[in-house]
PDB file of C-alpha atoms in Angstrom:
ATOM      1  CA  MET A   1     124.614 111.635  94.254  1.00 50.00           C
ATOM      2  CA  ASN A   2     126.774 110.651  97.245  1.00 56.00           C
ATOM      3  CA  SER A   3     126.625 107.271  98.953  1.00 57.00           C
ATOM      4  CA  ILE A   4     124.422 108.502 101.827  1.00 54.00           C
ATOM      5  CA  ASN A   5     121.829 109.986  99.473  1.00 59.00           C
ATOM      6  CA  THR A   6     121.952 106.860  97.318  1.00 60.00           C
ATOM      7  CA  PHE A   7     121.259 104.695 100.363  1.00 60.00           C
ATOM      8  CA  LYS A   8     118.365 106.931 101.471  1.00 60.00           C
ATOM      9  CA  TRP A   9     116.921 106.855  97.970  1.00 59.00           C
ATOM     10  CA  PHE A  10     117.191 103.055  97.860  1.00 61.00           C
ATOM     11  CA  VAL A  11     115.510 102.673 101.257  1.00 62.00           C
ATOM     12  CA  ARG A  12     112.782 105.123 100.277  1.00 62.00           C
ATOM     13  CA  LEU A  13     112.117 103.179  97.080  1.00 64.00           C
ATOM     14  CA  ILE A  14     112.109  99.762  98.739  1.00 71.00           C
ATOM     15  CA  ILE A  15     109.483 100.747 101.363  1.00 67.00           C
ATOM     16  CA  PRO A  16     106.424 100.582  99.097  1.00 67.00           C
ATOM     17  CA  PHE A  17     107.606  97.246  97.684  1.00 67.00           C
ATOM     18  CA  CYS A  18     107.882  95.866 101.219  1.00 73.00           C
ATOM     19  CA  PHE A  19     104.279  96.907 101.769  1.00 68.00           C
ATOM     20  CA  VAL A  20     103.264  95.023  98.618  1.00 69.00           C
ATOM     21  CA  VAL A  21     105.003  91.883  99.906  1.00 68.00           C
ATOM     22  CA  VAL A  22     103.286  92.203 103.301  1.00 69.00           C
ATOM     23  CA  LEU A  23      99.970  92.715 101.548  1.00 67.00           C
ATOM     24  CA  ALA A  24     100.452  89.601  99.438  1.00 63.00           C
ATOM     25  CA  LEU A  25     101.396  87.495 102.476  1.00 63.00           C
ATOM     26  CA  LEU A  26      98.464  88.689 104.588  1.00 62.00           C
ATOM     27  CA  VAL A  27      95.925  88.125 101.834  1.00 60.00           C
ATOM     28  CA  SER A  28      97.469  84.720 101.127  1.00 55.00           C
ATOM     29  CA  LEU A  29      97.145  83.753 104.811  1.00 55.00           C
ATOM     30  CA  ARG A  30      93.519  84.861 104.796  1.00 53.00           C
ATOM     31  CA  VAL A  31      92.807  82.775 101.717  1.00 50.00           C
ATOM     32  CA  ASN A  32      94.566  79.680 103.018  1.00 46.00           C
ATOM     33  CA  TYR A  33      93.512  79.582 106.680  1.00 43.00           C
ATOM     34  CA  LEU A  34      90.188  81.314 107.061  1.00 44.00           C
ATOM     35  CA  VAL A  35      87.073  79.371 106.152  1.00 41.00           C
ATOM     36  CA  VAL A  36      84.556  82.161 105.629  1.00 46.00           C
ATOM     37  CA  LYS A  37      81.829  83.181 103.243  1.00 52.00           C
ATOM     38  CA  SER A  38      82.949  85.130 100.209  1.00 68.00           C
ATOM     39  CA  PHE A  39      81.483  88.480 101.290  1.00 73.00           C
ATOM     40  CA  ILE A  40      83.135  88.301 104.724  1.00 77.00           C
ATOM     41  CA  ALA A  41      86.389  87.291 103.044  1.00 77.00           C
ATOM     42  CA  VAL A  42      86.226  90.344 100.775  1.00 79.00           C
ATOM     43  CA  ILE A  43      85.610  92.597 103.784  1.00 84.00           C
ATOM     44  CA  ALA A  44      88.594  91.047 105.578  1.00 82.00           C
ATOM     45  CA  ASP A  45      90.810  91.617 102.542  1.00 83.00           C
ATOM     46  CA  THR A  46      89.510  95.178 102.179  1.00 88.00           C
ATOM     47  CA  ILE A  47      90.440  95.979 105.780  1.00 88.00           C
ATOM     48  CA  ILE A  48      93.970  94.650 105.180  1.00 85.00           C
ATOM     49  CA  TYR A  49      94.417  96.685 101.996  1.00 89.00           C
ATOM     50  CA  VAL A  50      93.023  99.898 103.489  1.00 92.00           C
ATOM     51  CA  LEU A  51      95.020  99.615 106.731  1.00 89.00           C
ATOM     52  CA  LEU A  52      98.300  99.153 104.870  1.00 88.00           C
ATOM     53  CA  ALA A  53      97.439 102.032 102.528  1.00 91.00           C
ATOM     54  CA  VAL A  54      96.623 104.326 105.465  1.00 93.00           C
ATOM     55  CA  ILE A  55      99.802 103.361 107.342  1.00 90.00           C
ATOM     56  CA  GLY A  56     101.942 104.010 104.276  1.00 89.00           C
ATOM     57  CA  TRP A  57     100.102 107.255 103.567  1.00 92.00           C
ATOM     58  CA  ARG A  58     100.622 108.624 107.072  1.00 91.00           C
ATOM     59  CA  VAL A  59     104.113 107.294 107.842  1.00 87.00           C
ATOM     60  CA  PHE A  60     105.884 107.661 104.502  1.00 84.00           C
ATOM     61  CA  ILE A  61     103.907 110.150 102.427  1.00 88.00           C
ATOM     62  CA  LYS A  62     103.129 112.119 105.598  1.00 88.00           C
ATOM     63  CA  LYS A  63      99.706 113.389 104.578  1.00 90.00           C
ATOM     64  CA  LYS A  64      96.435 113.422 106.469  1.00 92.00           C
ATOM     65  CA  VAL A  65      94.203 110.395 106.014  1.00 92.00           C
ATOM     66  CA  LYS A  66      91.363 112.574 104.715  1.00 90.00           C
ATOM     67  CA  GLU A  67      93.616 113.532 101.769  1.00 91.00           C
ATOM     68  CA  LEU A  68      93.606 109.897 100.677  1.00 91.00           C
ATOM     69  CA  TRP A  69      89.860 110.299  99.971  1.00 89.00           C
ATOM     70  CA  LEU A  70      88.778 106.889 101.272  1.00 94.00           C
ATOM     71  CA  ILE A  71      85.205 108.188 101.113  1.00 92.00           C
ATOM     72  CA  PRO A  72      84.339 109.904  97.811  1.00 92.00           C
ATOM     73  CA  ASN A  73      82.878 113.376  97.379  1.00 91.00           C
ATOM     74  CA  VAL A  74      80.494 114.332  94.565  1.00 90.00           C
ATOM     75  CA  LYS A  75      83.307 114.959  92.077  1.00 88.00           C
ATOM     76  CA  GLN A  76      84.881 111.592  92.819  1.00 90.00           C
ATOM     77  CA  LEU A  77      81.542 109.817  92.436  1.00 92.00           C
ATOM     78  CA  PHE A  78      81.390 111.429  88.995  1.00 91.00           C
ATOM     79  CA  ASP A  79      84.895 110.051  88.308  1.00 91.00           C
ATOM     80  CA  LEU A  80      83.712 106.597  89.358  1.00 93.00           C
ATOM     81  CA  VAL A  81      80.688 106.683  87.046  1.00 93.00           C
ATOM     82  CA  VAL A  82      82.696 107.980  84.080  1.00 92.00           C
ATOM     83  CA  GLY A  83      85.429 105.366  84.571  1.00 93.00           C
ATOM     84  CA  ALA A  84      82.858 102.575  84.761  1.00 93.00           C
ATOM     85  CA  SER A  85      81.003 103.905  81.705  1.00 92.00           C
ATOM     86  CA  LEU A  86      84.151 104.093  79.579  1.00 92.00           C
ATOM     87  CA  VAL A  87      85.039 100.469  80.315  1.00 92.00           C
ATOM     88  CA  LEU A  88      81.502  99.222  79.657  1.00 88.00           C
ATOM     89  CA  THR A  89      81.542 101.114  76.358  1.00 90.00           C
ATOM     90  CA  ALA A  90      84.887  99.527  75.470  1.00 88.00           C
ATOM     91  CA  ILE A  91      83.560  96.030  76.276  1.00 83.00           C
ATOM     92  CA  SER A  92      80.512  96.610  74.064  1.00 81.00           C
ATOM     93  CA  ILE A  93      82.708  97.845  71.189  1.00 84.00           C
ATOM     94  CA  THR A  94      84.943  94.797  71.620  1.00 80.00           C
ATOM     95  CA  GLN A  95      81.977  92.465  71.371  1.00 75.00           C
ATOM     96  CA  ILE A  96      80.746  94.169  68.232  1.00 77.00           C
ATOM     97  CA  LEU A  97      84.196  93.943  66.619  1.00 76.00           C
ATOM     98  CA  SER A  98      84.502  90.311  67.736  1.00 66.00           C
ATOM     99  CA  ALA A  99      81.024  89.464  66.398  1.00 57.00           C
ATOM    100  CA  PHE A 100      79.798  88.500  69.881  1.00 55.00           C
ATOM    101  CA  PRO A 101      76.110  89.017  70.750  1.00 52.00           C
ATOM    102  CA  VAL A 102      76.508  91.991  73.101  1.00 50.00           C
ATOM    103  CA  LEU A 103      73.250  91.950  75.101  1.00 48.00           C
ATOM    104  CA  THR A 104      72.974  88.168  75.133  1.00 48.00           C
ATOM    105  CA  SER A 105      76.460  87.745  76.577  1.00 50.00           C
ATOM    106  CA  LEU A 106      76.105  90.518  79.154  1.00 53.00           C
ATOM    107  CA  ARG A 107      72.819  89.049  80.392  1.00 53.00           C
ATOM    108  CA  GLN A 108      74.685  85.890  81.399  1.00 57.00           C
ATOM    109  CA  GLY A 109      76.508  87.688  84.186  1.00 56.00           C
ATOM    110  CA  ASP A 110      75.553  87.625  87.847  1.00 59.00           C
ATOM    111  CA  TYR A 111      74.357  91.149  88.643  1.00 65.00           C
ATOM    112  CA  SER A 112      72.740  90.513  92.000  1.00 72.00           C
ATOM    113  CA  LEU A 113      73.243  93.205  94.629  1.00 76.00           C
ATOM    114  CA  SER A 114      75.521  90.985  96.695  1.00 76.00           C
ATOM    115  CA  SER A 115      77.705  90.085  93.702  1.00 79.00           C
ATOM    116  CA  LEU A 116      78.039  93.708  92.609  1.00 82.00           C
ATOM    117  CA  ALA A 117      78.856  94.741  96.193  1.00 84.00           C
ATOM    118  CA  ILE A 118      81.636  92.133  96.345  1.00 85.00           C
ATOM    119  CA  ILE A 119      83.043  93.283  92.995  1.00 87.00           C
ATOM    120  CA  LEU A 120      82.918  96.938  94.071  1.00 90.00           C
ATOM    121  CA  LEU A 121      84.699  96.212  97.363  1.00 90.00           C
ATOM    122  CA  ALA A 122      87.326  94.114  95.598  1.00 88.00           C
ATOM    123  CA  SER A 123      87.943  96.918  93.093  1.00 93.00           C
ATOM    124  CA  TYR A 124      87.985  99.571  95.812  1.00 95.00           C
ATOM    125  CA  ARG A 125      90.508  97.802  98.036  1.00 92.00           C
ATOM    126  CA  GLU A 126      93.034  97.282  95.240  1.00 93.00           C
ATOM    127  CA  GLU A 127      92.672 100.834  93.960  1.00 95.00           C
ATOM    128  CA  VAL A 128      93.085 102.329  97.454  1.00 95.00           C
ATOM    129  CA  PHE A 129      96.342 100.491  97.902  1.00 93.00           C
ATOM    130  CA  PHE A 130      97.852 100.396  94.393  1.00 94.00           C
ATOM    131  CA  ARG A 131      96.626 103.705  92.981  1.00 94.00           C
ATOM    132  CA  GLY A 132      95.956 105.553  96.235  1.00 93.00           C
ATOM    133  CA  TYR A 133      99.100 104.780  98.250  1.00 93.00           C
ATOM    134  CA  PHE A 134     101.547 102.731  96.157  1.00 92.00           C
ATOM    135  CA  LEU A 135     101.509 104.872  92.999  1.00 94.00           C
ATOM    136  CA  ASN A 136     101.775 108.029  95.100  1.00 92.00           C
ATOM    137  CA  ASP A 137     104.806 106.696  96.935  1.00 90.00           C
ATOM    138  CA  LEU A 138     106.528 105.731  93.696  1.00 91.00           C
ATOM    139  CA  ILE A 139     105.919 109.168  92.179  1.00 91.00           C
ATOM    140  CA  LEU A 140     107.330 110.887  95.256  1.00 88.00           C
ATOM    141  CA  THR A 141     110.372 108.624  95.255  1.00 86.00           C
ATOM    142  CA  LEU A 142     111.177 108.299  91.553  1.00 88.00           C
ATOM    143  CA  LYS A 143     110.122 111.846  90.609  1.00 87.00           C
ATOM    144  CA  SER A 144     108.784 110.381  87.366  1.00 90.00           C
ATOM    145  CA  ARG A 145     105.098 109.917  86.669  1.00 92.00           C
ATOM    146  CA  LEU A 146     105.790 107.685  83.644  1.00 93.00           C
ATOM    147  CA  PHE A 147     108.102 105.197  85.379  1.00 93.00           C
ATOM    148  CA  SER A 148     105.855 105.138  88.453  1.00 93.00           C
ATOM    149  CA  VAL A 149     102.810 104.283  86.346  1.00 95.00           C
ATOM    150  CA  ILE A 150     104.672 101.470  84.581  1.00 95.00           C
ATOM    151  CA  ILE A 151     106.228  99.997  87.731  1.00 93.00           C
ATOM    152  CA  SER A 152     102.990 100.095  89.729  1.00 92.00           C
ATOM    153  CA  GLY A 153     101.171  98.405  86.845  1.00 94.00           C
ATOM    154  CA  LEU A 154     103.765  95.634  86.588  1.00 92.00           C
ATOM    155  CA  VAL A 155     103.661  95.004  90.344  1.00 90.00           C
ATOM    156  CA  PHE A 156      99.852  94.935  90.218  1.00 92.00           C
ATOM    157  CA  GLY A 157     100.041  92.180  87.606  1.00 89.00           C
ATOM    158  CA  LEU A 158     102.651  90.167  89.484  1.00 84.00           C
ATOM    159  CA  ILE A 159     100.790  90.116  92.791  1.00 82.00           C
ATOM    160  CA  HIS A 160      97.898  88.127  91.292  1.00 77.00           C
ATOM    161  CA  PRO A 161      98.579  84.368  91.597  1.00 66.00           C
ATOM    162  CA  VAL A 162      97.636  83.265  88.082  1.00 68.00           C
ATOM    163  CA  SER A 163      99.367  82.145  84.874  1.00 71.00           C
ATOM    164  CA  LEU A 164     102.085  84.076  83.042  1.00 74.00           C
ATOM    165  CA  SER A 165      99.677  85.181  80.314  1.00 75.00           C
ATOM    166  CA  HIS A 166      97.310  86.529  82.951  1.00 78.00           C
ATOM    167  CA  HIS A 167     100.222  88.290  84.690  1.00 82.00           C
ATOM    168  CA  LEU A 168     101.058  90.078  81.448  1.00 86.00           C
ATOM    169  CA  PHE A 169      97.452  91.000  80.779  1.00 86.00           C
ATOM    170  CA  LEU A 170      96.868  92.232  84.334  1.00 89.00           C
ATOM    171  CA  SER A 171     100.071  94.267  84.152  1.00 92.00           C
ATOM    172  CA  ILE A 172      98.722  96.063  81.081  1.00 93.00           C
ATOM    173  CA  LEU A 173      95.441  96.620  82.904  1.00 93.00           C
ATOM    174  CA  GLY A 174      97.368  97.897  85.944  1.00 94.00           C
ATOM    175  CA  ILE A 175      99.333 100.366  83.825  1.00 96.00           C
ATOM    176  CA  ILE A 176      96.131 101.737  82.281  1.00 95.00           C
ATOM    177  CA  LEU A 177      94.492 102.057  85.705  1.00 96.00           C
ATOM    178  CA  ALA A 178      97.587 103.801  87.081  1.00 96.00           C
ATOM    179  CA  TYR A 179      97.679 106.179  84.105  1.00 95.00           C
ATOM    180  CA  ALA A 180      94.006 107.025  84.592  1.00 94.00           C
ATOM    181  CA  ALA A 181      94.461 107.673  88.313  1.00 94.00           C
ATOM    182  CA  ALA A 182      97.597 109.760  87.832  1.00 92.00           C
ATOM    183  CA  GLU A 183      96.151 111.891  85.048  1.00 91.00           C
ATOM    184  CA  THR A 184      92.790 112.540  86.718  1.00 89.00           C
ATOM    185  CA  GLY A 185      94.291 112.871  90.201  1.00 88.00           C
ATOM    186  CA  SER A 186      91.566 110.563  91.496  1.00 90.00           C
ATOM    187  CA  PHE A 187      91.841 106.843  92.182  1.00 92.00           C
ATOM    188  CA  TRP A 188      88.027 106.802  92.183  1.00 94.00           C
ATOM    189  CA  PHE A 189      88.211 107.054  88.389  1.00 94.00           C
ATOM    190  CA  SER A 190      90.226 103.829  88.338  1.00 95.00           C
ATOM    191  CA  VAL A 191      87.853 102.270  90.899  1.00 96.00           C
ATOM    192  CA  GLY A 192      85.031 102.763  88.384  1.00 95.00           C
ATOM    193  CA  MET A 193      87.126 101.288  85.584  1.00 95.00           C
ATOM    194  CA  HIS A 194      88.230  98.343  87.711  1.00 95.00           C
ATOM    195  CA  PHE A 195      84.678  97.638  88.903  1.00 94.00           C
ATOM    196  CA  SER A 196      83.206  97.761  85.415  1.00 92.00           C
ATOM    197  CA  TRP A 197      85.890  95.482  83.970  1.00 90.00           C
ATOM    198  CA  ASN A 198      85.495  92.896  86.738  1.00 87.00           C
ATOM    199  CA  ALA A 199      81.699  93.051  86.597  1.00 85.00           C
ATOM    200  CA  PHE A 200      81.160  92.789  82.844  1.00 80.00           C
ATOM    201  CA  SER A 201      84.212  91.420  81.035  1.00 76.00           C
ATOM    202  CA  GLY A 202      83.752  87.842  82.282  1.00 67.00           C
ATOM    203  CA  ALA A 203      80.166  87.615  81.056  1.00 65.00           C
ATOM    204  CA  ALA A 204      80.924  89.509  77.859  1.00 63.00           C
ATOM    205  CA  PHE A 205      83.754  87.221  76.762  1.00 64.00           C
ATOM    206  CA  SER A 206      82.524  83.926  78.218  1.00 58.00           C
ATOM    207  CA  ASN A 207      81.451  82.638  74.797  1.00 56.00           C
ATOM    208  CA  SER A 208      84.963  82.929  73.423  1.00 53.00           C
ATOM    209  CA  ALA A 209      87.076  79.777  73.336  1.00 52.00           C
ATOM    210  CA  ASP A 210      90.202  81.933  73.469  1.00 58.00           C
ATOM    211  CA  TRP A 211      90.171  84.456  76.338  1.00 60.00           C
ATOM    212  CA  VAL A 212      93.286  86.281  75.094  1.00 66.00           C
ATOM    213  CA  PHE A 213      91.967  87.962  71.933  1.00 69.00           C
ATOM    214  CA  PRO A 214      88.777  89.548  73.295  1.00 71.00           C
ATOM    215  CA  ASN A 215      90.390  90.567  76.573  1.00 75.00           C
ATOM    216  CA  VAL A 216      93.472  92.106  74.974  1.00 79.00           C
ATOM    217  CA  LEU A 217      91.319  93.825  72.348  1.00 82.00           C
ATOM    218  CA  GLY A 218      88.972  95.018  75.090  1.00 83.00           C
ATOM    219  CA  ILE A 219      91.714  96.415  77.307  1.00 86.00           C
ATOM    220  CA  GLY A 220      93.306  98.061  74.273  1.00 89.00           C
ATOM    221  CA  ILE A 221      90.050  99.853  73.510  1.00 89.00           C
ATOM    222  CA  VAL A 222      89.757 100.790  77.199  1.00 91.00           C
ATOM    223  CA  GLY A 223      93.192 102.407  77.017  1.00 92.00           C
ATOM    224  CA  ILE A 224      92.292 104.346  73.874  1.00 93.00           C
ATOM    225  CA  LEU A 225      88.980 105.597  75.305  1.00 92.00           C
ATOM    226  CA  VAL A 226      90.589 106.617  78.599  1.00 92.00           C
ATOM    227  CA  PHE A 227      93.375 108.463  76.777  1.00 92.00           C
ATOM    228  CA  ILE A 228      90.889 110.326  74.566  1.00 92.00           C
ATOM    229  CA  TYR A 229      88.665 111.174  77.535  1.00 90.00           C
ATOM    230  CA  ILE A 230      91.546 112.511  79.636  1.00 88.00           C
ATOM    231  CA  LYS A 231      92.922 114.610  76.772  1.00 86.00           C
ATOM    232  CA  LEU A 232      89.495 116.080  75.978  1.00 85.00           C
ATOM    233  CA  ALA A 233      88.572 116.572  79.632  1.00 81.00           C
ATOM    234  CA  SER A 234      91.874 118.291  80.391  1.00 74.00           C
ATOM    235  CA  LYS A 235      90.997 120.908  77.780  1.00 70.00           C
ATOM    236  CA  LEU A 236      87.537 121.469  79.229  1.00 70.00           C
ATOM    237  CA  PHE A 237      87.253 120.827  82.950  1.00 60.00           C
ATOM    238  CA  LEU A 238      89.719 118.263  84.286  1.00 60.00           C
ATOM    239  CA  ARG A 239      92.117 119.571  86.909  1.00 56.00           C
ATOM    240  CA  ARG A 240      94.409 117.230  88.827  1.00 53.00           C
ATOM    241  CA  GLN A 241      93.716 117.120  92.537  1.00 52.00           C
ATOM    242  CA  ASN A 242      96.601 117.387  94.966  1.00 46.00           C
ATOM    243  CA  VAL A 243      96.678 113.644  95.558  1.00 49.00           C
ATOM    244  CA  PHE A 244      99.458 112.926  93.068  1.00 52.00           C
ATOM    245  CA  SER A 245     102.710 114.840  93.189  1.00 46.00           C
ATOM    246  CA  ASP A 246     104.930 115.693  90.233  1.00 42.00           C
TER     247      ASP A 246
END
């Protein structure tokens, strides 16, 4: 690889990371300087995420916006439901293995329409950007699905302003979400997973004094179930859409 091609490759790789930095700064400014109700704040963040994803999709990936599938079709709604169901199943299995009262714990969550709408929007915005645009751009640049999945997952964990242990946990979650999106060819599958985890894991594990064990066990079971589902589905009906490139 000559020096010119090396420079082009470096620039091409650095572009999606620049978008991640811009995203983090914009969301941080919104959090720090806008005094708004939570639902309006989520909408504002969603607009930021989607706009950056669309810009990156059009300018750098050079595909039509409709190919990003911002609005799901019937097949993608099925992906969403399956992804959400797998995670809820994993959470229930985790509670059983951890000797937590499954139904009692889950009933403690806030499942009002407004709360679920906020969780769904929050899951959607991150999946549009990280699994819709960012993962795509990495795959096109690195020409490696495996490295792209790992890198996008690590960046997903790092962008969340929490403790180191949470960074590590969220990175694992990000890698699993990226793997699911890449293998199904639909970020709507990971939207369902992300929504279900955010909606139910907090209530399910709230009785645990140590958040690490149930959450790590839960996300491990999520990974196993997703892997099994994708391998079985690929034999029966799953065909990657043209969203992700090899």
